[in-house]
């Protein structure tokens, strides 16, 4: 058995334990495998072990990888999630090649994605990225602007606004890690109270999966624990 499939089994077991500890239904959290910096063979190994949803941060790398996997295995149906920073002049290939975008943080990007989503495809699923820890360097909409932006994006015809995403500042300890995740869940509750039908909290990475699941994550984005350490060129 490859190490990727062993790692996947371990992550699934960890996720199942976290879901049980949170008293949540077994299928309530989706595992997104973050394959950035790893090649098409790593994706195919994970797919052979049953993984279907993959997250990517860098557009050109992702497009090359999607094409390579499709050429090698045209019958393999994968779901691709864009989770990285978005430049407004690069929205078209995102709208054409992805099923989800987690990193929308301004109206202009959402409008372009809606305009450029091909007619023959299902509406593009969207999460708003929230700057939940208030870090200057992080992208993401400020928490107090989330409901207003969500209302506007929910009107766009070729998008389906699903929920919120965050990358909290790394901290140690379960209780400390729960704080920003709880704040994101409360923001989702505010959006729902404002009448928006949202079903997704994209939060939790290799280091804080357990805290995120306790606070209601519905998609966890796991890279290192599945594929190993990343090496940037
Ligand atoms: C890289 C990345 C991840 C995966 O992080 P790991 O710590 O490797 O699990 C998740 N979400 C986003 C937005 C990322 O950029």
PDB file of C-alpha atoms and ligand atoms in Angstrom:
ATOM      1  CA  UNK A   1       0.000   0.000   0.000  1.00  0.00           C
ATOM      2  CA  UNK A   2       1.354   3.459  -0.882  1.00  0.00           C
ATOM      3  CA  UNK A   3       2.064   5.978   1.837  1.00  0.00           C
ATOM      4  CA  UNK A   4      -0.605   8.297   0.396  1.00  0.00           C
ATOM      5  CA  UNK A   5      -3.273   5.636   0.806  1.00  0.00           C
ATOM      6  CA  UNK A   6      -1.997   4.843   4.324  1.00  0.00           C
ATOM      7  CA  UNK A   7      -2.053   8.530   5.203  1.00  0.00           C
ATOM      8  CA  UNK A   8      -5.564   8.840   3.800  1.00  0.00           C
ATOM      9  CA  UNK A   9      -6.734   5.956   5.962  1.00  0.00           C
ATOM     10  CA  UNK A  10      -5.182   7.594   9.016  1.00  0.00           C
ATOM     11  CA  UNK A  11      -6.800  10.959   8.220  1.00  0.00           C
ATOM     12  CA  UNK A  12     -10.190   9.308   7.678  1.00  0.00           C
ATOM     13  CA  UNK A  13      -9.854   7.560  11.034  1.00  0.00           C
ATOM     14  CA  UNK A  14      -8.874  10.841  12.730  1.00  0.00           C
ATOM     15  CA  UNK A  15     -11.795  12.606  11.089  1.00  0.00           C
ATOM     16  CA  UNK A  16     -14.238   9.858  12.119  1.00  0.00           C
ATOM     17  CA  UNK A  17     -13.036  10.098  15.723  1.00  0.00           C
ATOM     18  CA  UNK A  18     -13.392  13.895  15.705  1.00  0.00           C
ATOM     19  CA  UNK A  19     -16.895  13.693  14.214  1.00  0.00           C
ATOM     20  CA  UNK A  20     -17.922  11.160  16.868  1.00  0.00           C
ATOM     21  CA  UNK A  21     -16.422  13.270  19.664  1.00  0.00           C
ATOM     22  CA  UNK A  22     -18.493  16.199  18.388  1.00  0.00           C
ATOM     23  CA  UNK A  23     -21.676  14.070  18.418  1.00  0.00           C
ATOM     24  CA  UNK A  24     -22.194  14.766  14.746  1.00  0.00           C
ATOM     25  CA  UNK A  25     -23.529  12.435  12.034  1.00  0.00           C
ATOM     26  CA  UNK A  26     -20.859  10.266  10.415  1.00  0.00           C
ATOM     27  CA  UNK A  27     -21.159  11.753   6.919  1.00  0.00           C
ATOM     28  CA  UNK A  28     -21.424  15.387   7.965  1.00  0.00           C
ATOM     29  CA  UNK A  29     -17.831  16.389   7.139  1.00  0.00           C
ATOM     30  CA  UNK A  30     -16.292  16.144   3.673  1.00  0.00           C
ATOM     31  CA  UNK A  31     -12.561  15.575   3.303  1.00  0.00           C
ATOM     32  CA  UNK A  32     -10.889  17.868   0.755  1.00  0.00           C
ATOM     33  CA  UNK A  33      -7.395  16.626  -0.167  1.00  0.00           C
ATOM     34  CA  UNK A  34      -5.142  19.647  -0.747  1.00  0.00           C
ATOM     35  CA  UNK A  35      -2.743  18.535  -3.462  1.00  0.00           C
ATOM     36  CA  UNK A  36      -0.862  21.791  -4.127  1.00  0.00           C
ATOM     37  CA  UNK A  37       2.839  21.269  -5.021  1.00  0.00           C
ATOM     38  CA  UNK A  38       2.198  17.534  -5.580  1.00  0.00           C
ATOM     39  CA  UNK A  39       1.939  16.135  -9.096  1.00  0.00           C
ATOM     40  CA  UNK A  40      -0.774  14.296 -11.003  1.00  0.00           C
ATOM     41  CA  UNK A  41       0.553  10.926  -9.820  1.00  0.00           C
ATOM     42  CA  UNK A  42      -0.099  11.871  -6.193  1.00  0.00           C
ATOM     43  CA  UNK A  43      -3.670  12.840  -7.099  1.00  0.00           C
ATOM     44  CA  UNK A  44      -4.165   9.549  -8.935  1.00  0.00           C
ATOM     45  CA  UNK A  45      -2.825   7.593  -5.960  1.00  0.00           C
ATOM     46  CA  UNK A  46      -5.263   9.334  -3.638  1.00  0.00           C
ATOM     47  CA  UNK A  47      -8.062   8.771  -6.157  1.00  0.00           C
ATOM     48  CA  UNK A  48      -7.206   5.067  -6.317  1.00  0.00           C
ATOM     49  CA  UNK A  49      -7.672   5.027  -2.547  1.00  0.00           C
ATOM     50  CA  UNK A  50     -11.166   6.490  -2.952  1.00  0.00           C
ATOM     51  CA  UNK A  51     -10.542  10.241  -2.606  1.00  0.00           C
ATOM     52  CA  UNK A  52     -12.626  12.354  -5.003  1.00  0.00           C
ATOM     53  CA  UNK A  53     -12.350  16.024  -3.941  1.00  0.00           C
ATOM     54  CA  UNK A  54      -9.060  17.905  -4.396  1.00  0.00           C
ATOM     55  CA  UNK A  55      -8.038  21.436  -3.437  1.00  0.00           C
ATOM     56  CA  UNK A  56      -5.539  23.593  -5.324  1.00  0.00           C
ATOM     57  CA  UNK A  57      -3.998  27.029  -4.626  1.00  0.00           C
ATOM     58  CA  UNK A  58      -1.948  27.914  -7.695  1.00  0.00           C
ATOM     59  CA  UNK A  59      -3.890  28.306 -10.911  1.00  0.00           C
ATOM     60  CA  UNK A  60      -1.393  27.293 -13.580  1.00  0.00           C
ATOM     61  CA  UNK A  61      -0.176  24.329 -11.552  1.00  0.00           C
ATOM     62  CA  UNK A  62      -3.768  23.259 -11.017  1.00  0.00           C
ATOM     63  CA  UNK A  63      -4.768  23.552 -14.680  1.00  0.00           C
ATOM     64  CA  UNK A  64      -1.769  21.462 -15.757  1.00  0.00           C
ATOM     65  CA  UNK A  65      -2.580  18.845 -13.116  1.00  0.00           C
ATOM     66  CA  UNK A  66      -6.281  18.647 -13.965  1.00  0.00           C
ATOM     67  CA  UNK A  67      -5.405  18.165 -17.648  1.00  0.00           C
ATOM     68  CA  UNK A  68      -2.751  15.531 -16.878  1.00  0.00           C
ATOM     69  CA  UNK A  69      -5.062  13.493 -14.651  1.00  0.00           C
ATOM     70  CA  UNK A  70      -7.851  13.714 -17.218  1.00  0.00           C
ATOM     71  CA  UNK A  71      -5.567  12.570 -20.043  1.00  0.00           C
ATOM     72  CA  UNK A  72      -4.277   9.627 -18.005  1.00  0.00           C
ATOM     73  CA  UNK A  73      -7.712   8.569 -16.727  1.00  0.00           C
ATOM     74  CA  UNK A  74     -10.571  10.173 -18.679  1.00  0.00           C
ATOM     75  CA  UNK A  75     -13.154   8.056 -16.829  1.00  0.00           C
ATOM     76  CA  UNK A  76     -12.102   9.304 -13.393  1.00  0.00           C
ATOM     77  CA  UNK A  77     -14.611  11.862 -12.084  1.00  0.00           C
ATOM     78  CA  UNK A  78     -12.943  14.221  -9.638  1.00  0.00           C
ATOM     79  CA  UNK A  79     -14.202  17.383  -7.954  1.00  0.00           C
ATOM     80  CA  UNK A  80     -11.761  20.333  -8.049  1.00  0.00           C
ATOM     81  CA  UNK A  81     -11.830  23.126  -5.472  1.00  0.00           C
ATOM     82  CA  UNK A  82      -9.880  26.363  -5.917  1.00  0.00           C
ATOM     83  CA  UNK A  83      -8.699  27.552  -2.484  1.00  0.00           C
ATOM     84  CA  UNK A  84      -5.916  30.048  -3.274  1.00  0.00           C
ATOM     85  CA  UNK A  85      -5.683  33.800  -3.801  1.00  0.00           C
ATOM     86  CA  UNK A  86      -7.520  34.979  -6.946  1.00  0.00           C
ATOM     87  CA  UNK A  87      -6.284  37.667  -9.335  1.00  0.00           C
ATOM     88  CA  UNK A  88      -9.165  39.342 -11.135  1.00  0.00           C
ATOM     89  CA  UNK A  89      -7.601  38.777 -14.577  1.00  0.00           C
ATOM     90  CA  UNK A  90      -7.386  35.002 -13.886  1.00  0.00           C
ATOM     91  CA  UNK A  91     -11.016  34.269 -13.101  1.00  0.00           C
ATOM     92  CA  UNK A  92     -12.019  32.742 -16.450  1.00  0.00           C
ATOM     93  CA  UNK A  93     -10.020  29.477 -16.180  1.00  0.00           C
ATOM     94  CA  UNK A  94     -11.219  29.129 -12.589  1.00  0.00           C
ATOM     95  CA  UNK A  95     -14.839  29.497 -13.721  1.00  0.00           C
ATOM     96  CA  UNK A  96     -14.248  26.957 -16.494  1.00  0.00           C
ATOM     97  CA  UNK A  97     -12.283  24.245 -14.686  1.00  0.00           C
ATOM     98  CA  UNK A  98     -13.379  24.123 -11.053  1.00  0.00           C
ATOM     99  CA  UNK A  99     -16.478  22.927  -9.187  1.00  0.00           C
ATOM    100  CA  UNK A 100     -15.923  25.051  -6.095  1.00  0.00           C
ATOM    101  CA  UNK A 101     -14.087  28.266  -5.164  1.00  0.00           C
ATOM    102  CA  UNK A 102     -13.441  28.784  -1.425  1.00  0.00           C
ATOM    103  CA  UNK A 103     -11.430  32.003  -1.614  1.00  0.00           C
ATOM    104  CA  UNK A 104     -13.837  34.686  -2.852  1.00  0.00           C
ATOM    105  CA  UNK A 105     -13.432  37.864  -0.808  1.00  0.00           C
ATOM    106  CA  UNK A 106     -14.801  40.656  -2.978  1.00  0.00           C
ATOM    107  CA  UNK A 107     -17.796  41.315  -5.187  1.00  0.00           C
ATOM    108  CA  UNK A 108     -15.793  42.042  -8.340  1.00  0.00           C
ATOM    109  CA  UNK A 109     -14.263  38.544  -8.322  1.00  0.00           C
ATOM    110  CA  UNK A 110     -17.664  36.945  -7.741  1.00  0.00           C
ATOM    111  CA  UNK A 111     -19.223  38.930 -10.594  1.00  0.00           C
ATOM    112  CA  UNK A 112     -16.500  37.859 -12.980  1.00  0.00           C
ATOM    113  CA  UNK A 113     -16.805  34.200 -11.935  1.00  0.00           C
ATOM    114  CA  UNK A 114     -20.573  34.356 -12.475  1.00  0.00           C
ATOM    115  CA  UNK A 115     -20.228  36.049 -15.877  1.00  0.00           C
ATOM    116  CA  UNK A 116     -17.583  33.550 -16.998  1.00  0.00           C
ATOM    117  CA  UNK A 117     -19.146  30.324 -15.742  1.00  0.00           C
ATOM    118  CA  UNK A 118     -20.010  28.337 -18.899  1.00  0.00           C
ATOM    119  CA  UNK A 119     -23.727  27.820 -19.553  1.00  0.00           C
ATOM    120  CA  UNK A 120     -23.443  24.048 -19.852  1.00  0.00           C
ATOM    121  CA  UNK A 121     -21.979  23.638 -16.373  1.00  0.00           C
ATOM    122  CA  UNK A 122     -23.697  23.577 -12.991  1.00  0.00           C
ATOM    123  CA  UNK A 123     -23.512  26.847 -11.049  1.00  0.00           C
ATOM    124  CA  UNK A 124     -20.112  27.315  -9.408  1.00  0.00           C
ATOM    125  CA  UNK A 125     -20.197  26.624  -5.651  1.00  0.00           C
ATOM    126  CA  UNK A 126     -18.689  29.507  -3.694  1.00  0.00           C
ATOM    127  CA  UNK A 127     -17.455  30.160  -0.173  1.00  0.00           C
ATOM    128  CA  UNK A 128     -16.575  33.611   1.104  1.00  0.00           C
ATOM    129  CA  UNK A 129     -13.131  33.708   2.644  1.00  0.00           C
ATOM    130  CA  UNK A 130     -13.235  35.543   5.988  1.00  0.00           C
ATOM    131  CA  UNK A 131     -10.197  37.145   7.630  1.00  0.00           C
ATOM    132  CA  UNK A 132     -11.213  35.608  10.928  1.00  0.00           C
ATOM    133  CA  UNK A 133      -8.039  36.304  12.888  1.00  0.00           C
ATOM    134  CA  UNK A 134      -7.826  39.917  11.673  1.00  0.00           C
ATOM    135  CA  UNK A 135      -4.310  39.510  10.307  1.00  0.00           C
ATOM    136  CA  UNK A 136      -3.098  42.323   8.029  1.00  0.00           C
ATOM    137  CA  UNK A 137      -1.360  39.925   5.657  1.00  0.00           C
ATOM    138  CA  UNK A 138      -4.285  37.541   5.154  1.00  0.00           C
ATOM    139  CA  UNK A 139      -6.799  37.879   2.409  1.00  0.00           C
ATOM    140  CA  UNK A 140     -10.440  37.607   3.308  1.00  0.00           C
ATOM    141  CA  UNK A 141     -13.402  39.841   3.947  1.00  0.00           C
ATOM    142  CA  UNK A 142     -13.594  41.485   7.382  1.00  0.00           C
ATOM    143  CA  UNK A 143     -16.091  39.742   9.681  1.00  0.00           C
ATOM    144  CA  UNK A 144     -18.383  42.795   9.939  1.00  0.00           C
ATOM    145  CA  UNK A 145     -18.701  42.923   6.132  1.00  0.00           C
ATOM    146  CA  UNK A 146     -19.618  39.255   5.631  1.00  0.00           C
ATOM    147  CA  UNK A 147     -23.420  39.455   5.714  1.00  0.00           C
ATOM    148  CA  UNK A 148     -23.619  42.381   3.270  1.00  0.00           C
ATOM    149  CA  UNK A 149     -21.214  40.776   0.799  1.00  0.00           C
ATOM    150  CA  UNK A 150     -22.951  37.396   1.107  1.00  0.00           C
ATOM    151  CA  UNK A 151     -26.296  39.035   0.263  1.00  0.00           C
ATOM    152  CA  UNK A 152     -24.869  40.549  -2.933  1.00  0.00           C
ATOM    153  CA  UNK A 153     -23.068  37.408  -4.061  1.00  0.00           C
ATOM    154  CA  UNK A 154     -26.149  35.269  -3.432  1.00  0.00           C
ATOM    155  CA  UNK A 155     -27.889  37.245  -6.220  1.00  0.00           C
ATOM    156  CA  UNK A 156     -25.405  36.279  -8.936  1.00  0.00           C
ATOM    157  CA  UNK A 157     -27.008  33.886 -11.432  1.00  0.00           C
ATOM    158  CA  UNK A 158     -24.192  31.454 -12.247  1.00  0.00           C
ATOM    159  CA  UNK A 159     -22.925  31.031  -8.687  1.00  0.00           C
ATOM    160  CA  UNK A 160     -24.293  29.110  -5.733  1.00  0.00           C
ATOM    161  CA  UNK A 161     -23.173  30.663  -2.487  1.00  0.00           C
ATOM    162  CA  UNK A 162     -22.562  27.738  -0.110  1.00  0.00           C
ATOM    163  CA  UNK A 163     -20.939  29.238   2.981  1.00  0.00           C
ATOM    164  CA  UNK A 164     -17.793  30.581   4.600  1.00  0.00           C
ATOM    165  CA  UNK A 165     -14.123  29.653   4.646  1.00  0.00           C
ATOM    166  CA  UNK A 166     -11.268  30.729   6.920  1.00  0.00           C
ATOM    167  CA  UNK A 167      -7.585  30.096   7.500  1.00  0.00           C
ATOM    168  CA  UNK A 168      -7.127  31.042  11.173  1.00  0.00           C
ATOM    169  CA  UNK A 169      -3.778  32.159  12.514  1.00  0.00           C
ATOM    170  CA  UNK A 170      -1.948  29.022  13.761  1.00  0.00           C
ATOM    171  CA  UNK A 171      -2.209  28.557  17.536  1.00  0.00           C
ATOM    172  CA  UNK A 172      -1.457  25.638  19.858  1.00  0.00           C
ATOM    173  CA  UNK A 173      -4.022  23.786  21.903  1.00  0.00           C
ATOM    174  CA  UNK A 174      -7.542  22.577  21.193  1.00  0.00           C
ATOM    175  CA  UNK A 175      -9.392  25.247  23.197  1.00  0.00           C
ATOM    176  CA  UNK A 176      -7.386  28.098  21.625  1.00  0.00           C
ATOM    177  CA  UNK A 177      -7.925  26.638  18.166  1.00  0.00           C
ATOM    178  CA  UNK A 178     -11.667  26.448  18.699  1.00  0.00           C
ATOM    179  CA  UNK A 179     -12.042  30.218  19.157  1.00  0.00           C
ATOM    180  CA  UNK A 180     -11.714  31.406  15.509  1.00  0.00           C
ATOM    181  CA  UNK A 181     -13.657  28.396  14.240  1.00  0.00           C
ATOM    182  CA  UNK A 182     -16.495  29.225  16.605  1.00  0.00           C
ATOM    183  CA  UNK A 183     -16.465  32.814  15.358  1.00  0.00           C
ATOM    184  CA  UNK A 184     -16.768  31.604  11.753  1.00  0.00           C
ATOM    185  CA  UNK A 185     -19.709  29.382  12.694  1.00  0.00           C
ATOM    186  CA  UNK A 186     -21.412  32.334  14.395  1.00  0.00           C
ATOM    187  CA  UNK A 187     -20.956  34.371  11.212  1.00  0.00           C
ATOM    188  CA  UNK A 188     -22.571  31.562   9.212  1.00  0.00           C
ATOM    189  CA  UNK A 189     -25.464  31.636  11.688  1.00  0.00           C
ATOM    190  CA  UNK A 190     -25.784  35.408  11.121  1.00  0.00           C
ATOM    191  CA  UNK A 191     -25.948  34.895   7.358  1.00  0.00           C
ATOM    192  CA  UNK A 192     -28.644  32.272   7.812  1.00  0.00           C
ATOM    193  CA  UNK A 193     -30.590  34.543  10.136  1.00  0.00           C
ATOM    194  CA  UNK A 194     -30.433  37.116   7.322  1.00  0.00           C
ATOM    195  CA  UNK A 195     -32.263  34.620   5.092  1.00  0.00           C
ATOM    196  CA  UNK A 196     -29.396  33.048   3.153  1.00  0.00           C
ATOM    197  CA  UNK A 197     -29.587  29.274   2.654  1.00  0.00           C
ATOM    198  CA  UNK A 198     -25.975  28.265   3.343  1.00  0.00           C
ATOM    199  CA  UNK A 199     -24.705  24.768   4.143  1.00  0.00           C
ATOM    200  CA  UNK A 200     -20.906  24.963   4.254  1.00  0.00           C
ATOM    201  CA  UNK A 201     -18.191  25.812   6.769  1.00  0.00           C
ATOM    202  CA  UNK A 202     -14.804  25.239   5.102  1.00  0.00           C
ATOM    203  CA  UNK A 203     -12.380  25.212   8.010  1.00  0.00           C
ATOM    204  CA  UNK A 204      -9.786  22.911   9.551  1.00  0.00           C
ATOM    205  CA  UNK A 205      -6.378  21.923   8.170  1.00  0.00           C
ATOM    206  CA  UNK A 206      -3.874  19.239   9.231  1.00  0.00           C
ATOM    207  CA  UNK A 207      -3.035  21.001  12.499  1.00  0.00           C
ATOM    208  CA  UNK A 208      -6.523  22.074  13.639  1.00  0.00           C
ATOM    209  CA  UNK A 209      -8.923  19.542  12.123  1.00  0.00           C
ATOM    210  CA  UNK A 210     -10.258  18.398  15.513  1.00  0.00           C
ATOM    211  CA  UNK A 211     -11.087  21.921  16.725  1.00  0.00           C
ATOM    212  CA  UNK A 212     -12.762  22.746  13.406  1.00  0.00           C
ATOM    213  CA  UNK A 213     -14.958  19.635  13.509  1.00  0.00           C
ATOM    214  CA  UNK A 214     -16.003  20.376  17.094  1.00  0.00           C
ATOM    215  CA  UNK A 215     -17.154  23.825  15.925  1.00  0.00           C
ATOM    216  CA  UNK A 216     -19.137  22.570  12.947  1.00  0.00           C
ATOM    217  CA  UNK A 217     -16.798  22.332   9.939  1.00  0.00           C
ATOM    218  CA  UNK A 218     -18.487  20.654   6.960  1.00  0.00           C
ATOM    219  CA  UNK A 219     -15.372  20.609   4.736  1.00  0.00           C
ATOM    220  CA  UNK A 220     -11.869  20.123   6.168  1.00  0.00           C
ATOM    221  CA  UNK A 221      -8.948  20.939   3.870  1.00  0.00           C
ATOM    222  CA  UNK A 222      -6.083  18.552   4.525  1.00  0.00           C
ATOM    223  CA  UNK A 223      -2.739  18.637   2.694  1.00  0.00           C
ATOM    224  CA  UNK A 224       0.324  17.673   4.733  1.00  0.00           C
ATOM    225  CA  UNK A 225      -1.316  14.816   6.641  1.00  0.00           C
ATOM    226  CA  UNK A 226      -2.216  13.148   3.314  1.00  0.00           C
ATOM    227  CA  UNK A 227       0.620  14.022   0.930  1.00  0.00           C
ATOM    228  CA  UNK A 228       3.510  14.837   3.315  1.00  0.00           C
ATOM    229  CA  UNK A 229       5.611  17.979   3.666  1.00  0.00           C
ATOM    230  CA  UNK A 230       5.488  20.433   0.788  1.00  0.00           C
ATOM    231  CA  UNK A 231       8.647  21.625  -0.933  1.00  0.00           C
ATOM    232  CA  UNK A 232       8.289  24.899  -2.774  1.00  0.00           C
ATOM    233  CA  UNK A 233      10.417  25.392  -5.872  1.00  0.00           C
TER     234      UNK A 233
HETATM  235  C1  LIG B   1      -2.242  24.509   1.954  1.00  0.00           C
HETATM  236  C2  LIG B   1      -3.622  24.763   2.423  1.00  0.00           C
HETATM  237  C3  LIG B   1      -4.319  23.808   3.185  1.00  0.00           C
HETATM  238  C4  LIG B   1      -3.705  22.508   3.664  1.00  0.00           C
HETATM  239  O1  LIG B   1      -2.895  22.747   4.764  1.00  0.00           O
HETATM  240  P1  LIG B   1      -2.164  21.552   5.561  1.00  0.00           P
HETATM  241  O2  LIG B   1      -1.666  22.211   6.788  1.00  0.00           O
HETATM  242  O3  LIG B   1      -1.057  21.067   4.673  1.00  0.00           O
HETATM  243  O4  LIG B   1      -3.170  20.504   5.839  1.00  0.00           O
HETATM  244  C5  LIG B   1      -5.635  24.085   3.511  1.00  0.00           C
HETATM  245  N1  LIG B   1      -6.239  25.231   3.145  1.00  0.00           N
HETATM  246  C6  LIG B   1      -5.599  26.172   2.405  1.00  0.00           C
HETATM  247  C7  LIG B   1      -6.319  27.406   2.022  1.00  0.00           C
HETATM  248  C8  LIG B   1      -4.275  25.971   2.053  1.00  0.00           C
HETATM  249  O5  LIG B   1      -3.646  26.932   1.347  1.00  0.00           O
END
